[in-house]
XYZ file of N, CA and C in Angstrom:
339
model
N 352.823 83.178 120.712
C 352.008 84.374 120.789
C 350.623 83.997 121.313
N 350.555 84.593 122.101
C 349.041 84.585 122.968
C 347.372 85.400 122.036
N 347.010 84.966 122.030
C 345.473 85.578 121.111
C 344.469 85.614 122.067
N 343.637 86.570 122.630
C 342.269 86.329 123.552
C 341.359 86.829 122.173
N 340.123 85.921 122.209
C 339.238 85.949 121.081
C 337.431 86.169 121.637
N 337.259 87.113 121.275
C 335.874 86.923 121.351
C 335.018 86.224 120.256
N 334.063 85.491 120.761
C 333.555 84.667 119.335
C 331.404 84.751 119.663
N 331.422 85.569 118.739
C 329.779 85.244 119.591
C 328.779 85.051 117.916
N 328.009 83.935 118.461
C 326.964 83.542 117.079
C 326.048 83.892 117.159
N 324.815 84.348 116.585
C 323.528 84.351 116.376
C 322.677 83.574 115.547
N 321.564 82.959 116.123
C 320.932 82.544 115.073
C 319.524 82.884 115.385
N 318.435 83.412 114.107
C 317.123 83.574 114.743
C 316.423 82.398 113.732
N 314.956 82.183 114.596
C 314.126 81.495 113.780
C 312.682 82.505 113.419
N 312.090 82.663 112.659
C 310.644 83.364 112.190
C 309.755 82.019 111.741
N 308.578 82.062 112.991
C 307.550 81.080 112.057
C 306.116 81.532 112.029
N 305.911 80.977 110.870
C 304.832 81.773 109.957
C 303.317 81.677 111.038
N 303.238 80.496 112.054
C 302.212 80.871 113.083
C 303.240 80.352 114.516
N 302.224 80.524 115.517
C 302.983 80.081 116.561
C 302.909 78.649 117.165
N 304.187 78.622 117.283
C 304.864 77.495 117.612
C 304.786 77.106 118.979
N 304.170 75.885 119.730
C 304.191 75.672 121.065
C 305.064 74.881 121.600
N 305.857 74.554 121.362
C 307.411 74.136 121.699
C 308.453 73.610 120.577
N 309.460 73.795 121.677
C 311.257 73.604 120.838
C 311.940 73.196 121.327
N 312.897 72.129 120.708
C 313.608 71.376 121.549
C 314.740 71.673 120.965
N 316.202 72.577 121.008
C 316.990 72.662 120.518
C 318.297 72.292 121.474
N 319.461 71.904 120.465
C 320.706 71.316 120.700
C 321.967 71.695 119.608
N 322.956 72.211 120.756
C 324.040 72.969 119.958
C 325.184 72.882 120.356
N 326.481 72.717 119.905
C 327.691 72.721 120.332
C 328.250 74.070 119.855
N 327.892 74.858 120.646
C 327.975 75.873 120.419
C 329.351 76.618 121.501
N 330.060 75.596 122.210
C 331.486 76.880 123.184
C 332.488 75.479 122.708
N 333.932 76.683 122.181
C 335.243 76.149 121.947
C 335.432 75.247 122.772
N 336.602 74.390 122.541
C 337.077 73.311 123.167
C 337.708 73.771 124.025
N 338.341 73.414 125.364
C 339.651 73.526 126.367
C 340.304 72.909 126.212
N 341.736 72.669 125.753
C 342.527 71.569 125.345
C 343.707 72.778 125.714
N 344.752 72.173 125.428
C 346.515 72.597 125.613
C 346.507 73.582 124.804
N 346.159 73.873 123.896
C 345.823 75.242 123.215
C 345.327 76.354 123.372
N 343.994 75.780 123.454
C 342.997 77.170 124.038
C 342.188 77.064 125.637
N 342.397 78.112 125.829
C 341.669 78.286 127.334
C 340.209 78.826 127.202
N 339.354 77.843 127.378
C 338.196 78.568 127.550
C 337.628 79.969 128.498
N 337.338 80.735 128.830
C 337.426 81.981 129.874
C 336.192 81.436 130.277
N 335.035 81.784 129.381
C 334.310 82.259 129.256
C 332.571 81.767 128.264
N 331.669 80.917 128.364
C 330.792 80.900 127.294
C 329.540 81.247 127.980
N 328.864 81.602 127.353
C 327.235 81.935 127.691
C 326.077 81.620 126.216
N 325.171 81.011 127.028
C 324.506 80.807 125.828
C 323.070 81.172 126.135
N 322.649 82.391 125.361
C 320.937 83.193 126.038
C 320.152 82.818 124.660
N 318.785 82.852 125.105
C 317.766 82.484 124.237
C 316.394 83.645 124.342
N 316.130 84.018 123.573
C 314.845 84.693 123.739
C 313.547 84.215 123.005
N 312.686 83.903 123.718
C 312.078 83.427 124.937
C 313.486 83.070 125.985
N 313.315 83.306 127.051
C 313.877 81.872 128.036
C 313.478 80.488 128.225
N 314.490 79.663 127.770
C 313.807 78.508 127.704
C 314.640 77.525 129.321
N 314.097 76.307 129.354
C 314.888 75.579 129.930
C 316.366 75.069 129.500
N 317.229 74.874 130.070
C 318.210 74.841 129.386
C 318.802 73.720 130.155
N 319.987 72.753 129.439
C 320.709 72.398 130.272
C 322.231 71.767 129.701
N 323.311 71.462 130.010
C 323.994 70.999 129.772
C 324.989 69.496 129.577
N 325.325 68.928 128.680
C 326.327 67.754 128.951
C 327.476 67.479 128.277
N 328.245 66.536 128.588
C 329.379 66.497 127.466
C 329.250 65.485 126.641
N 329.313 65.265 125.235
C 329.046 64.039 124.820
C 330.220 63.187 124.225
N 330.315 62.315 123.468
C 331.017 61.130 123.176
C 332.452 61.361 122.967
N 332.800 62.328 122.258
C 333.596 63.351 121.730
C 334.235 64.266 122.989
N 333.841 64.336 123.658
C 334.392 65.703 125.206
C 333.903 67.091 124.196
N 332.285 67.199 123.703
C 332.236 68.390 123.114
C 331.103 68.833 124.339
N 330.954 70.261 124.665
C 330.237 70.460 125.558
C 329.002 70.552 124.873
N 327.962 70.137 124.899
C 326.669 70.194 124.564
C 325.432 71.268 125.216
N 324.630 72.337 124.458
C 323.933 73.445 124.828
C 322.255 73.028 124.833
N 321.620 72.666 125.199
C 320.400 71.733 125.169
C 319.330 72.806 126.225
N 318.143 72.688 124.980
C 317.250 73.325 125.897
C 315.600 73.332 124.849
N 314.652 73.427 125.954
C 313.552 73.228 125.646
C 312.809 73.759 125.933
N 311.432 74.799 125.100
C 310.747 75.758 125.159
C 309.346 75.111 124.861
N 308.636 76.311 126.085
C 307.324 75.243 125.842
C 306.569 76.425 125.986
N 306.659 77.664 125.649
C 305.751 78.915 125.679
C 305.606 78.767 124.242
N 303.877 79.149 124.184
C 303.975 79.869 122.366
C 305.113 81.222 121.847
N 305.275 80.876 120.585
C 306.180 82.300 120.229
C 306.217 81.784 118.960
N 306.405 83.020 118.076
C 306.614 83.390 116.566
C 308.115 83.307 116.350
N 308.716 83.653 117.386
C 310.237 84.143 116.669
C 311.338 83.643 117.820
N 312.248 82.953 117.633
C 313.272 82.418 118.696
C 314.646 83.101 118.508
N 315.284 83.343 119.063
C 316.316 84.203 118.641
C 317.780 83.350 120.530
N 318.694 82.896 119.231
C 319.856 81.676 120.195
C 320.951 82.739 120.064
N 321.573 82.961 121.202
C 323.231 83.898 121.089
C 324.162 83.079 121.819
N 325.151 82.389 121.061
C 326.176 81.979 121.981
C 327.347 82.765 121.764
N 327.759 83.133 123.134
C 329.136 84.132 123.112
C 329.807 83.430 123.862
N 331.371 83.435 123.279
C 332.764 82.660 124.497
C 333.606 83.864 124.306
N 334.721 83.366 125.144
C 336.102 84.356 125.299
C 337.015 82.695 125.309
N 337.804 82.766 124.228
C 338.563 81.913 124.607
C 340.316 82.394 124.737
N 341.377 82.202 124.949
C 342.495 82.702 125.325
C 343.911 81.567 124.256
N 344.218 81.761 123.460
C 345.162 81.174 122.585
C 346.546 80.641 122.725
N 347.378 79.730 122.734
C 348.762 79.699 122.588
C 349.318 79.243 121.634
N 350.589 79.415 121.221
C 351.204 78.593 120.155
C 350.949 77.338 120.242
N 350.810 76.390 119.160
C 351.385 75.077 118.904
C 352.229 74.736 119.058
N 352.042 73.529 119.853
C 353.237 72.645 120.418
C 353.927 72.066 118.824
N 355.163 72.003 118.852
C 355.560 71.351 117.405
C 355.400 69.809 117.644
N 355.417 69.185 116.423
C 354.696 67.793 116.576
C 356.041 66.851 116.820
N 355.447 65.615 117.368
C 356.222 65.144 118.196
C 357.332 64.172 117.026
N 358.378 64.180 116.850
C 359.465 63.492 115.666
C 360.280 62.041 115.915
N 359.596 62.270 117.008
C 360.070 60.490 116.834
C 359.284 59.701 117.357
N 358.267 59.770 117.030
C 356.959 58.648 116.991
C 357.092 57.328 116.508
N 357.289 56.106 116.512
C 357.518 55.396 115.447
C 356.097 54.755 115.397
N 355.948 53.999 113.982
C 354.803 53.225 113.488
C 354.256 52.266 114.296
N 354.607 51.396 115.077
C 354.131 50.709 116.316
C 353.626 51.619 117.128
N 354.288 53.072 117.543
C 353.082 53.593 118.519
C 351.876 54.252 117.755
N 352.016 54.591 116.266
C 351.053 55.096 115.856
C 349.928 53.927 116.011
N 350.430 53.249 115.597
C 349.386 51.660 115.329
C 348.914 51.083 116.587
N 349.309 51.473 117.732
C 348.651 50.938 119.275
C 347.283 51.415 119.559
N 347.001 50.068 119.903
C 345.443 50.537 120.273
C 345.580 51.450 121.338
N 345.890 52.065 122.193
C 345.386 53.447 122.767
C 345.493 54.671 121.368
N 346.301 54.607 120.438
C 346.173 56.045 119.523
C 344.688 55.542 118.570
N 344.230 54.113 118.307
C 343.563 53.624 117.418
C 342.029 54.177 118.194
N 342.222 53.652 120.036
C 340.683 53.973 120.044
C 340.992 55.528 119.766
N 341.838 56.258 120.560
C 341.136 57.885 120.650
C 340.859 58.362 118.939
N 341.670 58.021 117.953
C 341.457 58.537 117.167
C 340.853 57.973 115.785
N 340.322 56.924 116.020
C 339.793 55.973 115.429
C 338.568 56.432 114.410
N 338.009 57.683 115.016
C 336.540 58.438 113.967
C 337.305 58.586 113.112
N 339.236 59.749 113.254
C 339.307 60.408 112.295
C 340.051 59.241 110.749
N 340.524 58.267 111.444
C 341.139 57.665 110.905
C 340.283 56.636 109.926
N 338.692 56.560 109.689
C 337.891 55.987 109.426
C 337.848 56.132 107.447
């Protein structure tokens, strides 16, 4: 079964005087993997700030941006569309030597910590 999802966050900040810059960082849009299809992310800020993007260690997309106008109040919206499929069923004849090979050890080596 197929799912299309809208997913959108808000976050505001209020500060008590004004603030002359901000350096914020967010992983803020779904993954693309065999599962889900990304469509769609946008990520707006009010003020407009500089913004920019990367992927980091992980393949997570990273939302990075830096404000250098005074302002009292910051207000971050990230909205995606992502597109869903079933799960693949897991794979049944794996044996313990391939779990234990270093290619499954590096990729998954954080979770296995």
């Amino acid at each position: 079964m197929k799912w299309r999802l809208r997913v959108v966050h808000t976050t505001g900040y209020r500060y008590a005087t004004a603030v002359n810059a901000v350096l914020q960082r967010g992983q803020t849009e779904p993954r693309h993997d065999d599962r889900q299809n990304l469509m769609v992310a946008r990520l707006e800020s009010v003020p407009a700030p500089v913004a920019y993007k990367y992927t980091d260690y992980w393949g997570t997309e990273v939302n990075s941006f830096d404000l250098h106008t005074p302002h009292t109040e910051l207000k971050v919206i990230a909205a995606s569309v992502v597109e869903t499929t079933d799960q693949a069923a897991p794979s049944a004849d794996a044996t313990w030597s391939q779990l234990r090979s270093p290619e499954v050890l590096d990729e998954y080596g954080e979770y296995l910590e």
